[in-house]
Coordinates of C-alpha atoms and ligand atoms in Angstrom, one line a residue:
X621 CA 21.8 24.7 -58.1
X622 CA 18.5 24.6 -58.8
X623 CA 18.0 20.7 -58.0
X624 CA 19.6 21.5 -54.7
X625 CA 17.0 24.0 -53.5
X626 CA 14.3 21.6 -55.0
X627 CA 15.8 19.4 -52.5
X628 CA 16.1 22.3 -49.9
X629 CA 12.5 23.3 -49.9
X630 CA 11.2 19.6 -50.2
X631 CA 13.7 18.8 -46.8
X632 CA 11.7 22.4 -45.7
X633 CA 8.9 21.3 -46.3
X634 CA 8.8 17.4 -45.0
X635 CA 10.2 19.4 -41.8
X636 CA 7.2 21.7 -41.4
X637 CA 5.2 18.5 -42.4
X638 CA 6.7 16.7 -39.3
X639 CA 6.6 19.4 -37.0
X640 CA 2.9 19.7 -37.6
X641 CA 2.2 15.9 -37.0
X642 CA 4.4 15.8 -34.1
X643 CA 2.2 18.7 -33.1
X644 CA -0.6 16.9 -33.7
X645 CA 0.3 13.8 -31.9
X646 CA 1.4 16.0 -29.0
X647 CA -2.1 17.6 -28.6
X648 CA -3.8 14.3 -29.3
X649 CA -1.6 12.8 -26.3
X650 CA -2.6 15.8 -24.5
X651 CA -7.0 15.5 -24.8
X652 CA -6.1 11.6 -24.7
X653 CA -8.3 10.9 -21.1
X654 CA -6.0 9.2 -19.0
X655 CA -8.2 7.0 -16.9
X656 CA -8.7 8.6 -13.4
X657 CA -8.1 6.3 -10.3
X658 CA -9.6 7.4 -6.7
X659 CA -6.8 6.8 -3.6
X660 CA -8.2 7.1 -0.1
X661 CA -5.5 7.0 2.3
X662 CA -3.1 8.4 -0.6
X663 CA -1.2 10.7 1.7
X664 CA 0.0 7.6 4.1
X665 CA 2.4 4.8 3.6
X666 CA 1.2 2.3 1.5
X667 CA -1.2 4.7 -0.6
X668 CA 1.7 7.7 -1.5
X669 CA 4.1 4.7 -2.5
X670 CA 1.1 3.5 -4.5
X671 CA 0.0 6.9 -6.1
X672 CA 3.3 6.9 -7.7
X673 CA 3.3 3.8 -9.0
X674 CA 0.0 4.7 -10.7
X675 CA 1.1 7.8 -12.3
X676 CA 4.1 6.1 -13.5
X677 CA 1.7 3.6 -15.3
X678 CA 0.1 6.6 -17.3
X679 CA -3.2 6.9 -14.5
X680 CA -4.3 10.0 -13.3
X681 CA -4.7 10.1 -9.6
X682 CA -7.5 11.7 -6.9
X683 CA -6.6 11.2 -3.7
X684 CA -9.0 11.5 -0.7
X685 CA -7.0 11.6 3.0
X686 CA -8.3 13.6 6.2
X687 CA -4.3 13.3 7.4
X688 CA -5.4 11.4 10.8
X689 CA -2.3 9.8 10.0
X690 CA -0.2 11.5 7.6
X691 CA 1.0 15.2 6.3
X692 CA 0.0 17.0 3.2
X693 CA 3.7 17.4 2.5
X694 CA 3.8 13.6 1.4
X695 CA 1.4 15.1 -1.7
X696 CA 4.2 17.7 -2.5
X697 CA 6.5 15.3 -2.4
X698 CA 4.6 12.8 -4.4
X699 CA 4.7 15.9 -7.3
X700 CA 8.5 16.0 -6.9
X701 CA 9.1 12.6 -8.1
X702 CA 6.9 12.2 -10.5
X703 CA 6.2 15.5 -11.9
X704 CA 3.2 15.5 -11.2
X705 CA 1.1 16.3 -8.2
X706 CA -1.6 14.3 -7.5
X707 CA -5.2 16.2 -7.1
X708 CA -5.8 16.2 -3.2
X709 CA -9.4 16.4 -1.6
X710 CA -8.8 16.6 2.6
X711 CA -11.6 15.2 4.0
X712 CA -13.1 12.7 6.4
X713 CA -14.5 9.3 4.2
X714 CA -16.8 8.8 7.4
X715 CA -18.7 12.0 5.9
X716 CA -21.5 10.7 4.3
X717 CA -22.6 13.8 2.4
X718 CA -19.2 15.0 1.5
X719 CA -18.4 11.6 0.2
X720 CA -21.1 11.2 -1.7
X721 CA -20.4 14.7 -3.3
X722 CA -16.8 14.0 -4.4
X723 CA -18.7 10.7 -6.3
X724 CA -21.2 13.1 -7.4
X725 CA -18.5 15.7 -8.8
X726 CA -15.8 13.0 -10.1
X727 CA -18.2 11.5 -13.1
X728 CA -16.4 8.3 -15.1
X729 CA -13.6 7.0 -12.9
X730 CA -11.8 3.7 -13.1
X731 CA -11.7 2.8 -10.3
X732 CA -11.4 3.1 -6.5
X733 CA -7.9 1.8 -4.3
X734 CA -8.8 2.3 -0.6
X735 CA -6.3 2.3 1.7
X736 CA -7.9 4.3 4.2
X737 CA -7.8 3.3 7.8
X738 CA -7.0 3.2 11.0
X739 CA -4.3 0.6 11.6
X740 CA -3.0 0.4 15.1
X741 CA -3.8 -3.1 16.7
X742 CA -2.9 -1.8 20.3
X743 CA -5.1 1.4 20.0
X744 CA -7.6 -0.6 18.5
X745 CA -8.0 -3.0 21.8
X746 CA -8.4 0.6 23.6
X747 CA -11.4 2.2 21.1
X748 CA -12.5 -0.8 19.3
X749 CA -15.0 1.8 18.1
X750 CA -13.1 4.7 17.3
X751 CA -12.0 1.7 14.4
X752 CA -15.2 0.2 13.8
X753 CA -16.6 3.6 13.1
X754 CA -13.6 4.7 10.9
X755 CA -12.5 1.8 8.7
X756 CA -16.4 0.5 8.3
X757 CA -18.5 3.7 7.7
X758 CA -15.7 4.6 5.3
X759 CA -15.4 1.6 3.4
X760 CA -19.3 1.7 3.2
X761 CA -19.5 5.1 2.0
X762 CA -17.1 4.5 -0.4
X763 CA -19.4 1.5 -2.0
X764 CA -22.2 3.9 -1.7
X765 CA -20.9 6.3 -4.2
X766 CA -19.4 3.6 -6.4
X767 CA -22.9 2.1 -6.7
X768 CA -25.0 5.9 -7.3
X769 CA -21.8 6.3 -9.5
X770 CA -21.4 3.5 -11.3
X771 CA -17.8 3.2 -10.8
X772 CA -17.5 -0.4 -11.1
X773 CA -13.9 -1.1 -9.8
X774 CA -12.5 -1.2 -6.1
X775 CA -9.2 -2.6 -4.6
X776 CA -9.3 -3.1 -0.9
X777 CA -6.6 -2.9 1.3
X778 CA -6.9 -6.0 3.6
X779 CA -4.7 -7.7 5.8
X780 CA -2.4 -11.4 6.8
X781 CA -4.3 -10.7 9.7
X782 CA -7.4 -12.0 8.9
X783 CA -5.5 -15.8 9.1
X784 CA -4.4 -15.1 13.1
X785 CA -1.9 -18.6 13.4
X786 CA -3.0 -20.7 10.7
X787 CA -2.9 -24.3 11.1
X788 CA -0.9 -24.5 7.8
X789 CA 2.2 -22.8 6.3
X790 CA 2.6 -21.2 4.1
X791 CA -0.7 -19.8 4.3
X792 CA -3.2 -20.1 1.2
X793 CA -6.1 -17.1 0.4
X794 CA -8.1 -20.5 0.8
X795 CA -7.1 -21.0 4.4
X796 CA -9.8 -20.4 7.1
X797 CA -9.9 -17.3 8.5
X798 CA -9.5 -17.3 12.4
X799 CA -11.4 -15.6 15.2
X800 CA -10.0 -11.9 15.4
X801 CA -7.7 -11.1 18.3
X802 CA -7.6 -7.6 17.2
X803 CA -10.7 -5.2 16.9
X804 CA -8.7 -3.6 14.2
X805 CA -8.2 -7.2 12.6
X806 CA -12.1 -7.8 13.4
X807 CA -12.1 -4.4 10.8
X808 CA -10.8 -6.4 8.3
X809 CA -12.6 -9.3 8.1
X810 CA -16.2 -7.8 8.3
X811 CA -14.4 -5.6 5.5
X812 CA -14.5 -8.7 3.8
X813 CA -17.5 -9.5 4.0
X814 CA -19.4 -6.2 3.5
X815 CA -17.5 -6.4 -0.1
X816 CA -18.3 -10.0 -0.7
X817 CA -21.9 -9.3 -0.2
X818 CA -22.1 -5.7 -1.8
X819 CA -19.9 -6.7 -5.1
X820 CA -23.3 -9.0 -6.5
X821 CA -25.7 -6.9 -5.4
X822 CA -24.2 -3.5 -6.8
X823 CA -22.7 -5.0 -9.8
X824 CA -19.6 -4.0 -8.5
X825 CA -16.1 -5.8 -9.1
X826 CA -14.0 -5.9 -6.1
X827 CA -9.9 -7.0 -5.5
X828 CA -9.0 -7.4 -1.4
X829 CA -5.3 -7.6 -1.1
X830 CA -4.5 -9.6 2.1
X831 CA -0.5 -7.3 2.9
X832 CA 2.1 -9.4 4.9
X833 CA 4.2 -6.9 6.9
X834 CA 5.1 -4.0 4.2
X835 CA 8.4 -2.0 5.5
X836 CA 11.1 -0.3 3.0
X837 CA 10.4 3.1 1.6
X838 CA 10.8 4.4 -1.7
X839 CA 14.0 4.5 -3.2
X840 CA 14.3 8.5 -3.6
X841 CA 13.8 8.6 0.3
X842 CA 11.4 11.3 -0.3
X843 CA 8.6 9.4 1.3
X844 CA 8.3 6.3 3.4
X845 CA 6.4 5.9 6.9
X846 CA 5.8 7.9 9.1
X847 CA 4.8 6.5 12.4
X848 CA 3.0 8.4 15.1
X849 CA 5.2 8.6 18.6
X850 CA 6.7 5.3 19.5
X851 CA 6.6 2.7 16.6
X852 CA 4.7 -0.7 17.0
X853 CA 6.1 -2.1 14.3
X854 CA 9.8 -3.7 14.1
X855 CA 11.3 -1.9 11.1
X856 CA 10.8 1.4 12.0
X857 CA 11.7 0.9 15.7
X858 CA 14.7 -0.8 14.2
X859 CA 15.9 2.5 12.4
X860 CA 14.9 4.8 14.8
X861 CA 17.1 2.8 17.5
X862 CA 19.8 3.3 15.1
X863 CA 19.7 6.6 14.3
X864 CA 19.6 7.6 18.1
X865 CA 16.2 8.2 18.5
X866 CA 15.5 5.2 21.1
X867 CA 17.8 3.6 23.3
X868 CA 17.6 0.2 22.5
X869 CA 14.9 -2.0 20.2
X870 CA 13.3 -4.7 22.7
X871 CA 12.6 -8.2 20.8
X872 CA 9.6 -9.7 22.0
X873 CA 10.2 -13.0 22.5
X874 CA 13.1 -15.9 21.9
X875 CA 11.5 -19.0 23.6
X876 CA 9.0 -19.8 20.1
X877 CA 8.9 -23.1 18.5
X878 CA 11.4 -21.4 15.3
X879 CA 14.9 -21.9 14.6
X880 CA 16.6 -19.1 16.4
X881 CA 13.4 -19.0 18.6
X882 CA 11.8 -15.4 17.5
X883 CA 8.7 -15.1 15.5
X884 CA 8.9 -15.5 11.6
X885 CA 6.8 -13.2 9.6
X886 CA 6.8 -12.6 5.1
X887 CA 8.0 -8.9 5.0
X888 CA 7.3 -7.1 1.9
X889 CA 8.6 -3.7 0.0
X890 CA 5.9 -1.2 -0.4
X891 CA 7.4 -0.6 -4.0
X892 CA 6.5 -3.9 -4.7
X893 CA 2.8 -4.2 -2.9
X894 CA 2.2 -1.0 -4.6
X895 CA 2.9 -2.5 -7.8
X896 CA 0.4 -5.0 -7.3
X897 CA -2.3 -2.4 -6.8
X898 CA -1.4 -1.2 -10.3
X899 CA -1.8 -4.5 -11.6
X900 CA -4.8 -5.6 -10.0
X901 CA -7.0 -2.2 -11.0
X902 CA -6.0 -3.4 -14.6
X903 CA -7.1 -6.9 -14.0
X904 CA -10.5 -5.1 -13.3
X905 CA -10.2 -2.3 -16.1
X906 CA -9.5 -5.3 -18.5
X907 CA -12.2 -7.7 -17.4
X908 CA -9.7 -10.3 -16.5
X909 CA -11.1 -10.6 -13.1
X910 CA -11.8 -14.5 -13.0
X911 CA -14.8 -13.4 -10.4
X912 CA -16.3 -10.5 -8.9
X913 CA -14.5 -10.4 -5.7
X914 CA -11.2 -12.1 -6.1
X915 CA -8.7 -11.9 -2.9
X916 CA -5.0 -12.4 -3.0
X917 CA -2.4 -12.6 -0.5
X918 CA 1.0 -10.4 -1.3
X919 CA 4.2 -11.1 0.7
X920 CA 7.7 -12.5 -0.9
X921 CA 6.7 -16.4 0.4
X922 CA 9.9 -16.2 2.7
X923 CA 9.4 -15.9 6.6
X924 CA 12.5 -14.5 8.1
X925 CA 12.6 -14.1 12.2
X926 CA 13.3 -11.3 14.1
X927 CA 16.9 -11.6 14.9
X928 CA 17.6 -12.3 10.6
X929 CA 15.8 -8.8 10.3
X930 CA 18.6 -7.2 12.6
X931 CA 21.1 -8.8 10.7
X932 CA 20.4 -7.8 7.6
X933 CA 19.8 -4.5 8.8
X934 CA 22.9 -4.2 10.5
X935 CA 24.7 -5.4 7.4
X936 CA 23.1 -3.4 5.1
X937 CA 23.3 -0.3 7.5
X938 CA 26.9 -1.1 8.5
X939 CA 25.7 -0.1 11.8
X940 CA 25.5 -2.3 15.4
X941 CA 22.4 -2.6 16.7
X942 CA 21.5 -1.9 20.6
X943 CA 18.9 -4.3 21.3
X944 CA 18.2 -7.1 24.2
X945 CA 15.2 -9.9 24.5
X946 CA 12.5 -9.4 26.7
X947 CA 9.1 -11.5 27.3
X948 CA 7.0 -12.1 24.1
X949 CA 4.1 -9.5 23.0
X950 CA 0.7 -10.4 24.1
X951 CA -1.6 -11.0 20.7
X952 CA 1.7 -11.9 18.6
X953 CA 1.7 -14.9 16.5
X954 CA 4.3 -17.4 16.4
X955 CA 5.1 -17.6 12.7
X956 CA 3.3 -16.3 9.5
X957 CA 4.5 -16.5 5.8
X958 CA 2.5 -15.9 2.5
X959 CA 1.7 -19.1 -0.1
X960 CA 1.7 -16.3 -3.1
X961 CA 1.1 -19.0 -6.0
X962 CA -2.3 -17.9 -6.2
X963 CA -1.1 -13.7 -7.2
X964 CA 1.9 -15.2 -9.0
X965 CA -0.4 -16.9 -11.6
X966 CA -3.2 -14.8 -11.5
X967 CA -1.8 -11.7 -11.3
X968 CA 1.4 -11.7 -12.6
X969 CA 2.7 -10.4 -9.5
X970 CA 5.7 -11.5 -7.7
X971 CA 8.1 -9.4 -5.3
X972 CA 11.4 -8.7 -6.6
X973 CA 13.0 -7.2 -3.9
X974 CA 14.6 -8.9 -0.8
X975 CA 15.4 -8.3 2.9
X976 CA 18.0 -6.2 2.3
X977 CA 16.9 -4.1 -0.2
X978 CA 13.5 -3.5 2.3
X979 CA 16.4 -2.9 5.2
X980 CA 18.4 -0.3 3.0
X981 CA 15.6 1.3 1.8
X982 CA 14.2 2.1 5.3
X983 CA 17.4 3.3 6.4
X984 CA 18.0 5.9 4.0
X985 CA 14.2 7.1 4.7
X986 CA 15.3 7.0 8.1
X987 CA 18.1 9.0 7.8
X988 CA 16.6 11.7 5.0
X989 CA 13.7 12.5 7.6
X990 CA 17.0 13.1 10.1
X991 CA 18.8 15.5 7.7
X992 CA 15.6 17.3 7.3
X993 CA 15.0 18.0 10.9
X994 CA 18.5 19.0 11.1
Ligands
NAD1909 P1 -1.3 4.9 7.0 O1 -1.9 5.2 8.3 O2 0.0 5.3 6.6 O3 -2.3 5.4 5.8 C1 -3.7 5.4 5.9 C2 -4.1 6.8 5.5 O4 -5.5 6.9 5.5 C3 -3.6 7.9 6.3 O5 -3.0 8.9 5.5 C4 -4.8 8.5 7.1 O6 -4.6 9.9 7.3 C5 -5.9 8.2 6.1 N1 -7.2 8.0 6.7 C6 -7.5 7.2 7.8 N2 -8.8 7.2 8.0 C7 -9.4 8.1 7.2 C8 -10.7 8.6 6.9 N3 -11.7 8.2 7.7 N4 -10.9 9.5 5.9 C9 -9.8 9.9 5.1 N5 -8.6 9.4 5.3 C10 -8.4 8.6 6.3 O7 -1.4 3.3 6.8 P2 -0.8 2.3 5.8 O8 0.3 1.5 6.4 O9 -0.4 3.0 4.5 O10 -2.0 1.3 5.5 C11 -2.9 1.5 4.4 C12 -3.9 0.4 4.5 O11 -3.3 -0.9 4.5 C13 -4.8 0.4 5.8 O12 -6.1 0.0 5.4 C14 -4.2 -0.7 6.6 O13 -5.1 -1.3 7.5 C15 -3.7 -1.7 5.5 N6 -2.6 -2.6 6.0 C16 -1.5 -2.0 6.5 C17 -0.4 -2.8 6.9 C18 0.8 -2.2 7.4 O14 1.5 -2.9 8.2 N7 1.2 -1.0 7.1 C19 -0.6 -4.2 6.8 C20 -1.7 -4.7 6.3 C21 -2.8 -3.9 5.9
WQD1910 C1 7.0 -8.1 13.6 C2 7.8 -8.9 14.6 C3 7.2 -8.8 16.9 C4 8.4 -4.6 17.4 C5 1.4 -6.1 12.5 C6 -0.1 -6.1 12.7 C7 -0.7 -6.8 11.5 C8 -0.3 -6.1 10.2 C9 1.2 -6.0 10.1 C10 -1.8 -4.4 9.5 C11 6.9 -9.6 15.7 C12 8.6 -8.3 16.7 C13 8.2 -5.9 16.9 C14 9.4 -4.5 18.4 C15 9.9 -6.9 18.2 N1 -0.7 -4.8 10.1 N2 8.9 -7.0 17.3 N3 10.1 -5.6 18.8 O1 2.9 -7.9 14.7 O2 3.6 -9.1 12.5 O3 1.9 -7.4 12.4 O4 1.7 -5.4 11.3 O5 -2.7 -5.1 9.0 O6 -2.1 -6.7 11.7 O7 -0.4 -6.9 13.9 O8 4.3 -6.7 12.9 O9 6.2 -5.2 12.9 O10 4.7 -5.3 14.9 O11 6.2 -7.2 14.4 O12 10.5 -7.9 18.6 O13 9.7 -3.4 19.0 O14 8.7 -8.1 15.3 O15 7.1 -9.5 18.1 O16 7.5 -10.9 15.8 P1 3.2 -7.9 13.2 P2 5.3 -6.0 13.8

């Protein structure tokens, strides 16, 4: 009797004993600083998908969007999946002051992703400085308070554009970069060279990611892109088309040097480019960078053409698509694919998911944003 309420109060006891270190582990866990990561441009495509993939990976997240291009919902919505909701700061990045006070207020963090930009090649031929303005005075006020701030770690969101047609496939990050045909592609290349001057002189360490074409959506189709009026890009004209929104998708184009004679381009899932901004911000955190300014292209290496796009979407989808050829798209290049040895070894990176998963994935988005306007 008596040994067993020895044994009672000693179980008692070792429980109270556990309790109190789980307790303690628990607050530990909880004053543990989770290293804080800045994402301008967090409310729009790339950056929300990006944001999640960051909290998921234990960071906390700021994000900094003026919603030229986006809705605050996508932060809501952000907080549904994850659990958590990011803290949001709406404001314009071409504000110098109020730039520099968010790096003034937000002491100690990580590190900087900017996404934030203007992205629309045909608007950019309209205002070419509407995007110089926008996606330069942003980019240097963001190095501005990194340098006053010693924040020491900045991805940049660049672009396959910078390569125009290269004269070798696939293309290398070692390729030379062509003469812009776009002003917002002439944004991206003087991008790239505002960084690669400003890294050495600010001791700042700096990632450009040079994104294929990025289309799919997150797989709880909770968020995915969300295109202004009528889409310039193929995937979301391809689901809109499909779910009755537009008549009929037009494919620009099947008298190119390819096999089925449309253009070829390396489309990516935004799950997967945002995964390699999670990985390259801890390339930086952990000193791994091989140089200060290190750029990587990210696509899957595989160029499919337009008409293999539709077919996988119509498989995928289950649907027929309307659609007919028309001329070719002035500015478009005939065929594009990533060489993505360089992130593979590098980074560790690869993309796992393929056409159809990108093709499925924006449907669903497609037809969630439907139901919801229902
Ligand atoms: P997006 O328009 O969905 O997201 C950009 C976000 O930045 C938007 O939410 C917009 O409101 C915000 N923003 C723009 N200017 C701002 C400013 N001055 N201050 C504060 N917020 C501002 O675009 P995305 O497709 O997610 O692209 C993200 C980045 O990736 C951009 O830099 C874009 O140029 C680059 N990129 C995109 C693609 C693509 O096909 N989507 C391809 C290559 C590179
Ligand atoms: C893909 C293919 C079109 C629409 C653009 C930017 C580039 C980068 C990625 C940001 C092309 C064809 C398209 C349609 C079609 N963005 N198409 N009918 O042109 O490769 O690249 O986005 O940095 O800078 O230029 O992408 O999706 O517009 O076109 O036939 O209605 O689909 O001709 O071959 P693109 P896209």
């Amino acid at each position: 009797m008596a040994g067993g309420r020895a044994q009672r109060t000693a179980t008692h006891k070792r429980k109270h004993a556990d309790a109190r270190a789980s307790l303690r582990i628990n607050m530990a866990k909880k004053n543990e600083k989770r290293l804080k990561v800045l994402v301008t441009g967090g409310a729009g495509y790339i950056g929300s998908h990006t944001v999640i993939a960051l909290q998921q990976q234990g960071f906390e997240v700021a994000v900094i969007d003026n919603l030229s291009n986006s809705h605050a919902g996508v932060i809501d919505r952000i907080g549904e999946i994850t659990g958590e909701r990011p803290e949001f700061h709406e404001f314009d990045l071409v504000d110098r002051r109020r730039t520099a006070s968010f790096f003034a207020a937000n002491a100690g963090l990580a590190g900087v992703i900017h996404f934030a930009a203007h992205k629309a090649v045909g608007e950019s031929m309209k205002d070419p400085l509407m995007y110089y303005r926008n996606n330069l005075i942003s980019l240097m006020n963001i190095l501005e308070g990194m340098r006053r701030r010693n924040v020491a770690n900045l991805v940049f969101s660049s672009s396959c554009t910078v390569y125009g047609q290269p004269d070798e496939l696939p293309v290398k990050e070692t390729s030379p970069i062509k003469e812009a045909v776009s002003a917002y592609g002439n944004t991206k290349q003087m991008s790239e060279d505002i960084l690669r001057f400003s890294v050495h002189a600010y001791g700042i360490r700096a990632i450009a990611l040079r994104y294929f074409n990025p289309v799919g959506a997150h797989e709880s189709a909770l968020i995915g892109e969300l295109p202004r009026g009528v889409p310039n890009n193929l995937t979301p004209f391809i689901t809109q088309t499909a779910i009755g929104k537009r008549e009929c998708l037009s494919v620009f184009g099947s008298d190119y040097n390819t096999p089925d004679g449309t253009p070829i381009r390396d489309y990516i899932h935004v799950v997967d480019l945002a995964r390699a901004h999670v990985t390259a911000v801890e390339r930086m955190i952990g000193k791994k960078a091989k140089s200060d300014y290190e750029i990587f292209n990210l696509g899957t290496g595989k160029g499919y053409s337009v008409l293999e796009v539709i077919r996988s979407f119509e498989k995928v989808s289950g649907r027929k698509l309307n659609y007919r050829i028309v001329g070719r798209r002035s500015g478009d290049i005939e065929q594009l694919w990533a060489d993505t040895s360089y992130a593979r070894r590098e980074l560790g990176w690869k993309a796992e998911r393929d056409l159809d998963a990108m093709m499925l994935s924006a449907w669903k988005w497609e037809q969630a944003l439907a139901q919801s306007k229902e």
